[in-house]
Amino acid sequence: MDTGFKIFNATEIWKRETSLPAIPTFSQKLDNILGTDGIPLGSLTELLGLPGTGKTQICLQLCAAVQIPEALGGLNAQALYIDTNTNFVLNRFREILSATLSKCQKLLDGQFNVGEDEALKNLHYVGAFGLEKFCAFMYQLPKLLAEKSKIRLIIIDSITFPFKDGITVKQRTGLLFRQMAELQRLAVQRQIAVVLTNEMSTRVGLSSGAVVGAFGDAWAHRCNTRVLLSAPDDPAGDRLALLLKSNIAPEAVAPFKITSEGIRDV
C-alpha cells in the first residue's frame, strides 16, 4: 500500500547529511571541527558569543565564500543577509570579498574573471529592524527564495534582537519556534545553509550567575550546530571557537584569527 511517505534507513540518512557541500570559513581548523569542511548546507548553524568575538566577521566571510567557483569546489552561489541590528558594514564586506576573489584568481591562474562589482550583486541585503518588520520579511522568505534560486546561504544577524522588547516570553517562544521550523524546512528542501548569530545573557542561579546563550535551554535544541565564540582581552589576539553541538561531529575547539582579509588560521 502506498502511504505517500518515503522511508529511509539510517545509512541513507547519514550519507545525505555528510555528502552535501559546505561553505568554508577560510579557517581550516574551524572547518575541521565542524565535521563537514565548513558550514553545512541543509541545516541551521548558530554562532553565539559576546560582542567582539567574531560572529559578524564569520558571517561576512561566508557571504564571500559562498561565491567560490565550482572549479575550486565551491557553490558559485549567492547569499541573503538579514540584518536586525545594523551589524552589516559594506566596506568591511568589500575588504573580505576582494581578498576572496584575489585568492580564487591566483588558484585558477587568472582563469577566474569575476570582478568585485559583479560579485557584490551576489549578496542580497535586507534591513529587518524591529519585530514587526522581521516577521513580515520572514513570511515573504519562501517566495523570495523561489524567485532567487541561486541563494544557498541565509544569514540572520542577529536572531536575538527583534525579540528583545515588546513581547512576552510565551509569545516569543511560540513565534520564534514556528519561524525556526519554517527555516529548517526551507534549509532542507532547498539545500541552503542558515547561519544565525545569538547574544549571551546571564542566568541567575541559587548562588551565582552564569553567562549563557539567549533564549534558554529549549532554544539550544533548535539548531543543528552550535558554535560558541570567545575573544581574548587583547583585540589582536587569537579567538576560539568551541563546537557545543553537532549532529555529525564531537565537541572540539579551534583557534582562529580575524585579519584585514577576513577569517584565517592561527
PDB file of C-alpha atoms in Angstrom:
ATOM      1  CA  MET A   1       0.000   0.000   0.000  1.00  0.00           C
ATOM      2  CA  ASP A   2       1.338   3.425  -0.965  1.00  0.00           C
ATOM      3  CA  THR A   3       1.261   5.639   2.146  1.00  0.00           C
ATOM      4  CA  GLY A   4       2.818   8.642   0.425  1.00  0.00           C
ATOM      5  CA  PHE A   5       5.794   8.551   2.808  1.00  0.00           C
ATOM      6  CA  LYS A   6       9.368   7.891   1.712  1.00  0.00           C
ATOM      7  CA  ILE A   7      11.161   5.670   4.206  1.00  0.00           C
ATOM      8  CA  PHE A   8      14.936   5.991   4.650  1.00  0.00           C
ATOM      9  CA  ASN A   9      17.294   3.689   6.503  1.00  0.00           C
ATOM     10  CA  ALA A  10      19.969   5.078   8.818  1.00  0.00           C
ATOM     11  CA  THR A  11      22.762   4.646   6.260  1.00  0.00           C
ATOM     12  CA  GLU A  12      20.859   6.718   3.704  1.00  0.00           C
ATOM     13  CA  ILE A  13      20.261   9.478   6.240  1.00  0.00           C
ATOM     14  CA  TRP A  14      23.938   9.513   7.222  1.00  0.00           C
ATOM     15  CA  LYS A  15      25.074   9.708   3.597  1.00  0.00           C
ATOM     16  CA  ARG A  16      22.634  12.524   2.920  1.00  0.00           C
ATOM     17  CA  GLU A  17      23.802  14.563   5.912  1.00  0.00           C
ATOM     18  CA  THR A  18      27.503  14.111   5.185  1.00  0.00           C
ATOM     19  CA  SER A  19      27.510  14.312   1.380  1.00  0.00           C
ATOM     20  CA  LEU A  20      26.165  17.836   0.968  1.00  0.00           C
ATOM     21  CA  PRO A  21      28.691  20.561   0.110  1.00  0.00           C
ATOM     22  CA  ALA A  22      29.764  23.017   2.785  1.00  0.00           C
ATOM     23  CA  ILE A  23      30.717  26.690   2.818  1.00  0.00           C
ATOM     24  CA  PRO A  24      34.315  27.196   4.043  1.00  0.00           C
ATOM     25  CA  THR A  25      35.084  29.700   6.783  1.00  0.00           C
ATOM     26  CA  PHE A  26      38.660  30.168   5.443  1.00  0.00           C
ATOM     27  CA  SER A  27      39.979  28.750   8.711  1.00  0.00           C
ATOM     28  CA  GLN A  28      40.882  25.106   8.083  1.00  0.00           C
ATOM     29  CA  LYS A  29      40.948  24.369  11.809  1.00  0.00           C
ATOM     30  CA  LEU A  30      37.444  25.746  12.266  1.00  0.00           C
ATOM     31  CA  ASP A  31      36.195  23.886   9.189  1.00  0.00           C
ATOM     32  CA  ASN A  32      37.676  20.637  10.523  1.00  0.00           C
ATOM     33  CA  ILE A  33      35.884  20.696  13.874  1.00  0.00           C
ATOM     34  CA  LEU A  34      32.556  21.283  12.097  1.00  0.00           C
ATOM     35  CA  GLY A  35      32.984  17.856  10.528  1.00  0.00           C
ATOM     36  CA  THR A  36      31.943  18.909   7.022  1.00  0.00           C
ATOM     37  CA  ASP A  37      34.828  21.174   5.938  1.00  0.00           C
ATOM     38  CA  GLY A  38      32.736  24.243   6.672  1.00  0.00           C
ATOM     39  CA  ILE A  39      29.186  25.374   7.372  1.00  0.00           C
ATOM     40  CA  PRO A  40      26.893  22.564   6.162  1.00  0.00           C
ATOM     41  CA  LEU A  41      24.031  23.069   3.734  1.00  0.00           C
ATOM     42  CA  GLY A  42      20.563  21.883   4.651  1.00  0.00           C
ATOM     43  CA  SER A  43      20.824  22.821   8.305  1.00  0.00           C
ATOM     44  CA  LEU A  44      20.792  25.628  10.880  1.00  0.00           C
ATOM     45  CA  THR A  45      24.072  26.779  12.438  1.00  0.00           C
ATOM     46  CA  GLU A  46      24.170  29.091  15.457  1.00  0.00           C
ATOM     47  CA  LEU A  47      27.121  31.356  16.258  1.00  0.00           C
ATOM     48  CA  LEU A  48      26.879  32.635  19.795  1.00  0.00           C
ATOM     49  CA  GLY A  49      29.191  34.802  21.840  1.00  0.00           C
ATOM     50  CA  LEU A  50      29.744  38.140  23.488  1.00  0.00           C
ATOM     51  CA  PRO A  51      30.189  41.285  21.355  1.00  0.00           C
ATOM     52  CA  GLY A  52      33.547  41.365  19.585  1.00  0.00           C
ATOM     53  CA  THR A  53      34.062  37.601  19.394  1.00  0.00           C
ATOM     54  CA  GLY A  54      33.788  37.451  15.593  1.00  0.00           C
ATOM     55  CA  LYS A  55      30.179  36.424  14.885  1.00  0.00           C
ATOM     56  CA  THR A  56      29.534  39.059  12.216  1.00  0.00           C
ATOM     57  CA  GLN A  57      33.036  38.677  10.764  1.00  0.00           C
ATOM     58  CA  ILE A  58      32.443  34.973  10.145  1.00  0.00           C
ATOM     59  CA  CYS A  59      29.076  35.794   8.569  1.00  0.00           C
ATOM     60  CA  LEU A  60      30.695  38.275   6.177  1.00  0.00           C
ATOM     61  CA  GLN A  61      33.370  35.735   5.294  1.00  0.00           C
ATOM     62  CA  LEU A  62      30.720  33.127   4.498  1.00  0.00           C
ATOM     63  CA  CYS A  63      28.906  35.590   2.220  1.00  0.00           C
ATOM     64  CA  ALA A  64      32.101  35.862   0.196  1.00  0.00           C
ATOM     65  CA  ALA A  65      32.961  32.140   0.387  1.00  0.00           C
ATOM     66  CA  VAL A  66      29.583  31.023  -0.978  1.00  0.00           C
ATOM     67  CA  GLN A  67      30.622  32.637  -4.267  1.00  0.00           C
ATOM     68  CA  ILE A  68      33.721  30.464  -4.731  1.00  0.00           C
ATOM     69  CA  PRO A  69      33.552  28.962  -8.263  1.00  0.00           C
ATOM     70  CA  GLU A  70      32.720  25.319  -8.847  1.00  0.00           C
ATOM     71  CA  ALA A  71      36.174  24.784 -10.349  1.00  0.00           C
ATOM     72  CA  LEU A  72      37.553  25.162  -6.815  1.00  0.00           C
ATOM     73  CA  GLY A  73      34.869  23.014  -5.239  1.00  0.00           C
ATOM     74  CA  GLY A  74      32.688  25.993  -4.360  1.00  0.00           C
ATOM     75  CA  LEU A  75      29.000  26.642  -4.848  1.00  0.00           C
ATOM     76  CA  ASN A  76      29.166  29.650  -7.205  1.00  0.00           C
ATOM     77  CA  ALA A  77      26.055  30.865  -5.397  1.00  0.00           C
ATOM     78  CA  GLN A  78      24.525  33.860  -3.657  1.00  0.00           C
ATOM     79  CA  ALA A  79      23.792  34.898  -0.081  1.00  0.00           C
ATOM     80  CA  LEU A  80      20.961  36.654   1.737  1.00  0.00           C
ATOM     81  CA  TYR A  81      21.942  38.816   4.712  1.00  0.00           C
ATOM     82  CA  ILE A  82      19.087  39.648   7.117  1.00  0.00           C
ATOM     83  CA  ASP A  83      20.391  42.434   9.358  1.00  0.00           C
ATOM     84  CA  THR A  84      18.340  43.079  12.510  1.00  0.00           C
ATOM     85  CA  ASN A  85      20.776  45.276  14.427  1.00  0.00           C
ATOM     86  CA  THR A  86      22.773  47.332  11.871  1.00  0.00           C
ATOM     87  CA  ASN A  87      25.704  44.915  12.168  1.00  0.00           C
ATOM     88  CA  PHE A  88      26.396  44.789   8.436  1.00  0.00           C
ATOM     89  CA  VAL A  89      29.236  47.074   7.262  1.00  0.00           C
ATOM     90  CA  LEU A  90      29.607  47.229   3.488  1.00  0.00           C
ATOM     91  CA  ASN A  91      33.223  48.454   3.484  1.00  0.00           C
ATOM     92  CA  ARG A  92      34.276  45.534   5.660  1.00  0.00           C
ATOM     93  CA  PHE A  93      32.484  43.078   3.397  1.00  0.00           C
ATOM     94  CA  ARG A  94      34.223  44.569   0.367  1.00  0.00           C
ATOM     95  CA  GLU A  95      37.608  44.008   2.021  1.00  0.00           C
ATOM     96  CA  ILE A  96      36.807  40.358   2.672  1.00  0.00           C
ATOM     97  CA  LEU A  97      35.245  39.869  -0.762  1.00  0.00           C
ATOM     98  CA  SER A  98      38.226  41.425  -2.545  1.00  0.00           C
ATOM     99  CA  ALA A  99      40.649  39.096  -0.717  1.00  0.00           C
ATOM    100  CA  THR A 100      38.458  36.079  -1.532  1.00  0.00           C
ATOM    101  CA  LEU A 101      38.265  36.951  -5.229  1.00  0.00           C
ATOM    102  CA  SER A 102      42.025  37.533  -5.356  1.00  0.00           C
ATOM    103  CA  LYS A 103      42.689  34.114  -3.836  1.00  0.00           C
ATOM    104  CA  CYS A 104      40.383  32.448  -6.354  1.00  0.00           C
ATOM    105  CA  GLN A 105      42.136  34.204  -9.228  1.00  0.00           C
ATOM    106  CA  LYS A 106      45.551  33.015  -8.025  1.00  0.00           C
ATOM    107  CA  LEU A 107      44.402  29.418  -7.569  1.00  0.00           C
ATOM    108  CA  LEU A 108      42.859  29.359 -11.050  1.00  0.00           C
ATOM    109  CA  ASP A 109      45.898  31.048 -12.611  1.00  0.00           C
ATOM    110  CA  GLY A 110      43.954  34.011 -13.941  1.00  0.00           C
ATOM    111  CA  GLN A 111      41.080  31.938 -15.362  1.00  0.00           C
ATOM    112  CA  PHE A 112      38.618  33.446 -12.884  1.00  0.00           C
ATOM    113  CA  ASN A 113      37.434  36.809 -14.157  1.00  0.00           C
ATOM    114  CA  VAL A 114      34.612  37.838 -11.805  1.00  0.00           C
ATOM    115  CA  GLY A 115      35.054  41.459 -10.747  1.00  0.00           C
ATOM    116  CA  GLU A 116      34.193  42.954  -7.374  1.00  0.00           C
ATOM    117  CA  ASP A 117      31.210  44.924  -8.693  1.00  0.00           C
ATOM    118  CA  GLU A 118      29.704  41.787 -10.188  1.00  0.00           C
ATOM    119  CA  ALA A 119      30.390  39.778  -7.014  1.00  0.00           C
ATOM    120  CA  LEU A 120      28.698  42.411  -4.848  1.00  0.00           C
ATOM    121  CA  LYS A 121      25.457  41.696  -6.711  1.00  0.00           C
ATOM    122  CA  ASN A 122      25.546  38.154  -5.319  1.00  0.00           C
ATOM    123  CA  LEU A 123      24.820  39.414  -1.817  1.00  0.00           C
ATOM    124  CA  HIS A 124      21.186  40.369  -1.139  1.00  0.00           C
ATOM    125  CA  TYR A 125      20.754  42.588   1.921  1.00  0.00           C
ATOM    126  CA  VAL A 126      17.623  43.211   3.983  1.00  0.00           C
ATOM    127  CA  GLY A 127      17.378  45.522   6.982  1.00  0.00           C
ATOM    128  CA  ALA A 128      14.669  43.922   9.134  1.00  0.00           C
ATOM    129  CA  PHE A 129      14.700  46.208  12.153  1.00  0.00           C
ATOM    130  CA  GLY A 130      12.076  45.565  14.795  1.00  0.00           C
ATOM    131  CA  LEU A 131       9.848  42.563  15.427  1.00  0.00           C
ATOM    132  CA  GLU A 132       7.099  43.607  13.008  1.00  0.00           C
ATOM    133  CA  LYS A 133       9.438  44.081  10.038  1.00  0.00           C
ATOM    134  CA  PHE A 134      11.374  40.940  10.848  1.00  0.00           C
ATOM    135  CA  CYS A 135       8.251  38.772  10.999  1.00  0.00           C
ATOM    136  CA  ALA A 136       6.851  40.368   7.844  1.00  0.00           C
ATOM    137  CA  PHE A 137      10.023  39.571   5.925  1.00  0.00           C
ATOM    138  CA  MET A 138      10.218  36.017   7.262  1.00  0.00           C
ATOM    139  CA  TYR A 139       6.663  35.490   5.984  1.00  0.00           C
ATOM    140  CA  GLN A 140       7.821  36.534   2.488  1.00  0.00           C
ATOM    141  CA  LEU A 141      11.037  34.498   2.614  1.00  0.00           C
ATOM    142  CA  PRO A 142       9.754  31.349   0.803  1.00  0.00           C
ATOM    143  CA  LYS A 143       8.602  33.463  -2.154  1.00  0.00           C
ATOM    144  CA  LEU A 144      11.933  35.306  -2.286  1.00  0.00           C
ATOM    145  CA  LEU A 145      13.899  32.054  -2.333  1.00  0.00           C
ATOM    146  CA  ALA A 146      11.718  30.737  -5.140  1.00  0.00           C
ATOM    147  CA  GLU A 147      12.486  33.867  -7.170  1.00  0.00           C
ATOM    148  CA  LYS A 148      16.213  33.908  -6.381  1.00  0.00           C
ATOM    149  CA  SER A 149      17.107  30.253  -6.708  1.00  0.00           C
ATOM    150  CA  LYS A 150      20.880  30.847  -6.516  1.00  0.00           C
ATOM    151  CA  ILE A 151      20.706  31.778  -2.820  1.00  0.00           C
ATOM    152  CA  ARG A 152      22.417  28.979  -0.861  1.00  0.00           C
ATOM    153  CA  LEU A 153      23.235  30.910   2.318  1.00  0.00           C
ATOM    154  CA  ILE A 154      20.971  32.846   4.674  1.00  0.00           C
ATOM    155  CA  ILE A 155      22.462  34.953   7.456  1.00  0.00           C
ATOM    156  CA  ILE A 156      20.315  36.296  10.314  1.00  0.00           C
ATOM    157  CA  ASP A 157      22.425  38.706  12.344  1.00  0.00           C
ATOM    158  CA  SER A 158      21.135  38.616  14.988  1.00  0.00           C
ATOM    159  CA  ILE A 159      18.185  36.363  15.810  1.00  0.00           C
ATOM    160  CA  THR A 160      18.067  37.838  19.324  1.00  0.00           C
ATOM    161  CA  PHE A 161      17.490  41.500  18.614  1.00  0.00           C
ATOM    162  CA  PRO A 162      13.922  41.510  17.174  1.00  0.00           C
ATOM    163  CA  PHE A 163      12.628  39.627  20.230  1.00  0.00           C
ATOM    164  CA  LYS A 164      14.170  41.789  22.952  1.00  0.00           C
ATOM    165  CA  ASP A 165      11.275  44.149  23.679  1.00  0.00           C
ATOM    166  CA  GLY A 166       7.505  44.376  23.434  1.00  0.00           C
ATOM    167  CA  ILE A 167       6.711  40.673  23.612  1.00  0.00           C
ATOM    168  CA  THR A 168       6.101  38.186  26.422  1.00  0.00           C
ATOM    169  CA  VAL A 169       8.265  35.104  26.873  1.00  0.00           C
ATOM    170  CA  LYS A 170       5.357  32.850  25.909  1.00  0.00           C
ATOM    171  CA  GLN A 171       4.633  34.837  22.741  1.00  0.00           C
ATOM    172  CA  ARG A 172       8.325  34.959  21.864  1.00  0.00           C
ATOM    173  CA  THR A 173       8.785  31.215  22.278  1.00  0.00           C
ATOM    174  CA  GLY A 174       5.801  30.310  20.114  1.00  0.00           C
ATOM    175  CA  LEU A 175       6.614  32.800  17.355  1.00  0.00           C
ATOM    176  CA  LEU A 176      10.334  32.082  17.325  1.00  0.00           C
ATOM    177  CA  PHE A 177       9.947  28.322  17.243  1.00  0.00           C
ATOM    178  CA  ARG A 178       7.424  28.468  14.398  1.00  0.00           C
ATOM    179  CA  GLN A 179       9.807  30.595  12.365  1.00  0.00           C
ATOM    180  CA  MET A 180      12.730  28.272  13.086  1.00  0.00           C
ATOM    181  CA  ALA A 181      10.670  25.258  11.999  1.00  0.00           C
ATOM    182  CA  GLU A 182       9.954  27.007   8.695  1.00  0.00           C
ATOM    183  CA  LEU A 183      13.629  27.930   8.298  1.00  0.00           C
ATOM    184  CA  GLN A 184      14.599  24.316   8.912  1.00  0.00           C
ATOM    185  CA  ARG A 185      12.116  23.168   6.276  1.00  0.00           C
ATOM    186  CA  LEU A 186      13.469  25.645   3.725  1.00  0.00           C
ATOM    187  CA  ALA A 187      17.074  24.730   4.531  1.00  0.00           C
ATOM    188  CA  VAL A 188      16.454  21.031   3.913  1.00  0.00           C
ATOM    189  CA  GLN A 189      14.142  21.469   0.949  1.00  0.00           C
ATOM    190  CA  ARG A 190      16.347  23.936  -0.924  1.00  0.00           C
ATOM    191  CA  GLN A 191      19.721  22.766   0.449  1.00  0.00           C
ATOM    192  CA  ILE A 192      20.531  26.119   1.992  1.00  0.00           C
ATOM    193  CA  ALA A 193      22.884  26.871   4.873  1.00  0.00           C
ATOM    194  CA  VAL A 194      21.199  29.039   7.508  1.00  0.00           C
ATOM    195  CA  VAL A 195      23.511  30.827   9.961  1.00  0.00           C
ATOM    196  CA  LEU A 196      22.111  32.656  12.985  1.00  0.00           C
ATOM    197  CA  THR A 197      24.035  34.828  15.423  1.00  0.00           C
ATOM    198  CA  ASN A 198      22.910  34.837  19.041  1.00  0.00           C
ATOM    199  CA  GLU A 199      23.775  37.002  22.011  1.00  0.00           C
ATOM    200  CA  MET A 200      24.704  35.948  25.530  1.00  0.00           C
ATOM    201  CA  SER A 201      22.596  36.534  28.633  1.00  0.00           C
ATOM    202  CA  THR A 202      23.028  35.997  32.358  1.00  0.00           C
ATOM    203  CA  ARG A 203      21.234  33.119  34.026  1.00  0.00           C
ATOM    204  CA  VAL A 204      20.868  33.745  37.742  1.00  0.00           C
ATOM    205  CA  GLY A 205      21.276  30.617  39.848  1.00  0.00           C
ATOM    206  CA  LEU A 206      20.973  29.899  43.542  1.00  0.00           C
ATOM    207  CA  SER A 207      24.399  31.248  44.385  1.00  0.00           C
ATOM    208  CA  SER A 208      25.755  32.966  41.290  1.00  0.00           C
ATOM    209  CA  GLY A 209      25.052  33.935  37.706  1.00  0.00           C
ATOM    210  CA  ALA A 210      26.258  32.212  34.558  1.00  0.00           C
ATOM    211  CA  VAL A 211      26.632  33.661  31.059  1.00  0.00           C
ATOM    212  CA  VAL A 212      24.685  31.503  28.606  1.00  0.00           C
ATOM    213  CA  GLY A 213      23.154  31.808  25.151  1.00  0.00           C
ATOM    214  CA  ALA A 214      19.969  33.866  24.907  1.00  0.00           C
ATOM    215  CA  PHE A 215      16.554  32.147  24.711  1.00  0.00           C
ATOM    216  CA  GLY A 216      17.409  29.388  27.203  1.00  0.00           C
ATOM    217  CA  ASP A 217      17.732  25.615  27.064  1.00  0.00           C
ATOM    218  CA  ALA A 218      14.748  24.923  24.794  1.00  0.00           C
ATOM    219  CA  TRP A 219      16.226  27.123  22.072  1.00  0.00           C
ATOM    220  CA  ALA A 220      19.545  25.266  22.291  1.00  0.00           C
ATOM    221  CA  HIS A 221      17.912  22.276  20.608  1.00  0.00           C
ATOM    222  CA  ARG A 222      16.501  24.184  17.633  1.00  0.00           C
ATOM    223  CA  CYS A 223      19.765  24.470  15.675  1.00  0.00           C
ATOM    224  CA  ASN A 224      21.670  21.517  14.217  1.00  0.00           C
ATOM    225  CA  THR A 225      25.046  23.049  15.026  1.00  0.00           C
ATOM    226  CA  ARG A 226      26.029  25.457  17.833  1.00  0.00           C
ATOM    227  CA  VAL A 227      29.413  27.211  17.977  1.00  0.00           C
ATOM    228  CA  LEU A 228      30.467  29.343  20.941  1.00  0.00           C
ATOM    229  CA  LEU A 229      32.996  32.059  20.081  1.00  0.00           C
ATOM    230  CA  SER A 230      35.332  33.744  22.549  1.00  0.00           C
ATOM    231  CA  ALA A 231      37.905  36.500  22.245  1.00  0.00           C
ATOM    232  CA  PRO A 232      40.962  37.426  24.362  1.00  0.00           C
ATOM    233  CA  ASP A 233      41.318  40.724  26.172  1.00  0.00           C
ATOM    234  CA  ASP A 234      43.835  41.777  23.536  1.00  0.00           C
ATOM    235  CA  PRO A 235      41.883  42.656  20.336  1.00  0.00           C
ATOM    236  CA  ALA A 236      44.826  41.434  18.240  1.00  0.00           C
ATOM    237  CA  GLY A 237      44.890  38.044  19.967  1.00  0.00           C
ATOM    238  CA  ASP A 238      43.581  34.743  18.732  1.00  0.00           C
ATOM    239  CA  ARG A 239      39.932  33.791  19.096  1.00  0.00           C
ATOM    240  CA  LEU A 240      38.493  30.395  19.964  1.00  0.00           C
ATOM    241  CA  ALA A 241      35.530  28.506  18.501  1.00  0.00           C
ATOM    242  CA  LEU A 242      34.012  25.769  20.675  1.00  0.00           C
ATOM    243  CA  LEU A 243      31.698  23.301  18.948  1.00  0.00           C
ATOM    244  CA  LEU A 244      28.939  22.831  21.518  1.00  0.00           C
ATOM    245  CA  LYS A 245      26.542  20.740  19.450  1.00  0.00           C
ATOM    246  CA  SER A 246      26.615  18.908  16.135  1.00  0.00           C
ATOM    247  CA  ASN A 247      24.766  16.029  14.509  1.00  0.00           C
ATOM    248  CA  ILE A 248      27.949  14.665  12.958  1.00  0.00           C
ATOM    249  CA  ALA A 249      30.980  15.841  14.967  1.00  0.00           C
ATOM    250  CA  PRO A 250      32.168  15.618  18.595  1.00  0.00           C
ATOM    251  CA  GLU A 251      32.728  18.622  20.841  1.00  0.00           C
ATOM    252  CA  ALA A 252      36.003  20.318  19.904  1.00  0.00           C
ATOM    253  CA  VAL A 253      37.862  23.641  19.992  1.00  0.00           C
ATOM    254  CA  ALA A 254      39.610  25.514  17.164  1.00  0.00           C
ATOM    255  CA  PRO A 255      41.633  28.745  17.276  1.00  0.00           C
ATOM    256  CA  PHE A 256      41.190  31.316  14.531  1.00  0.00           C
ATOM    257  CA  LYS A 257      42.050  34.940  13.866  1.00  0.00           C
ATOM    258  CA  ILE A 258      40.466  37.920  12.176  1.00  0.00           C
ATOM    259  CA  THR A 259      42.694  39.745   9.687  1.00  0.00           C
ATOM    260  CA  SER A 260      42.145  42.587   7.251  1.00  0.00           C
ATOM    261  CA  GLU A 261      41.379  39.910   4.625  1.00  0.00           C
ATOM    262  CA  GLY A 262      38.862  38.008   6.765  1.00  0.00           C
ATOM    263  CA  ILE A 263      38.882  34.811   8.828  1.00  0.00           C
ATOM    264  CA  ARG A 264      42.144  32.875   8.806  1.00  0.00           C
ATOM    265  CA  ASP A 265      44.004  30.114  10.666  1.00  0.00           C
ATOM    266  CA  VAL A 266      46.258  30.981  13.573  1.00  0.00           C
TER     267      VAL A 266
END
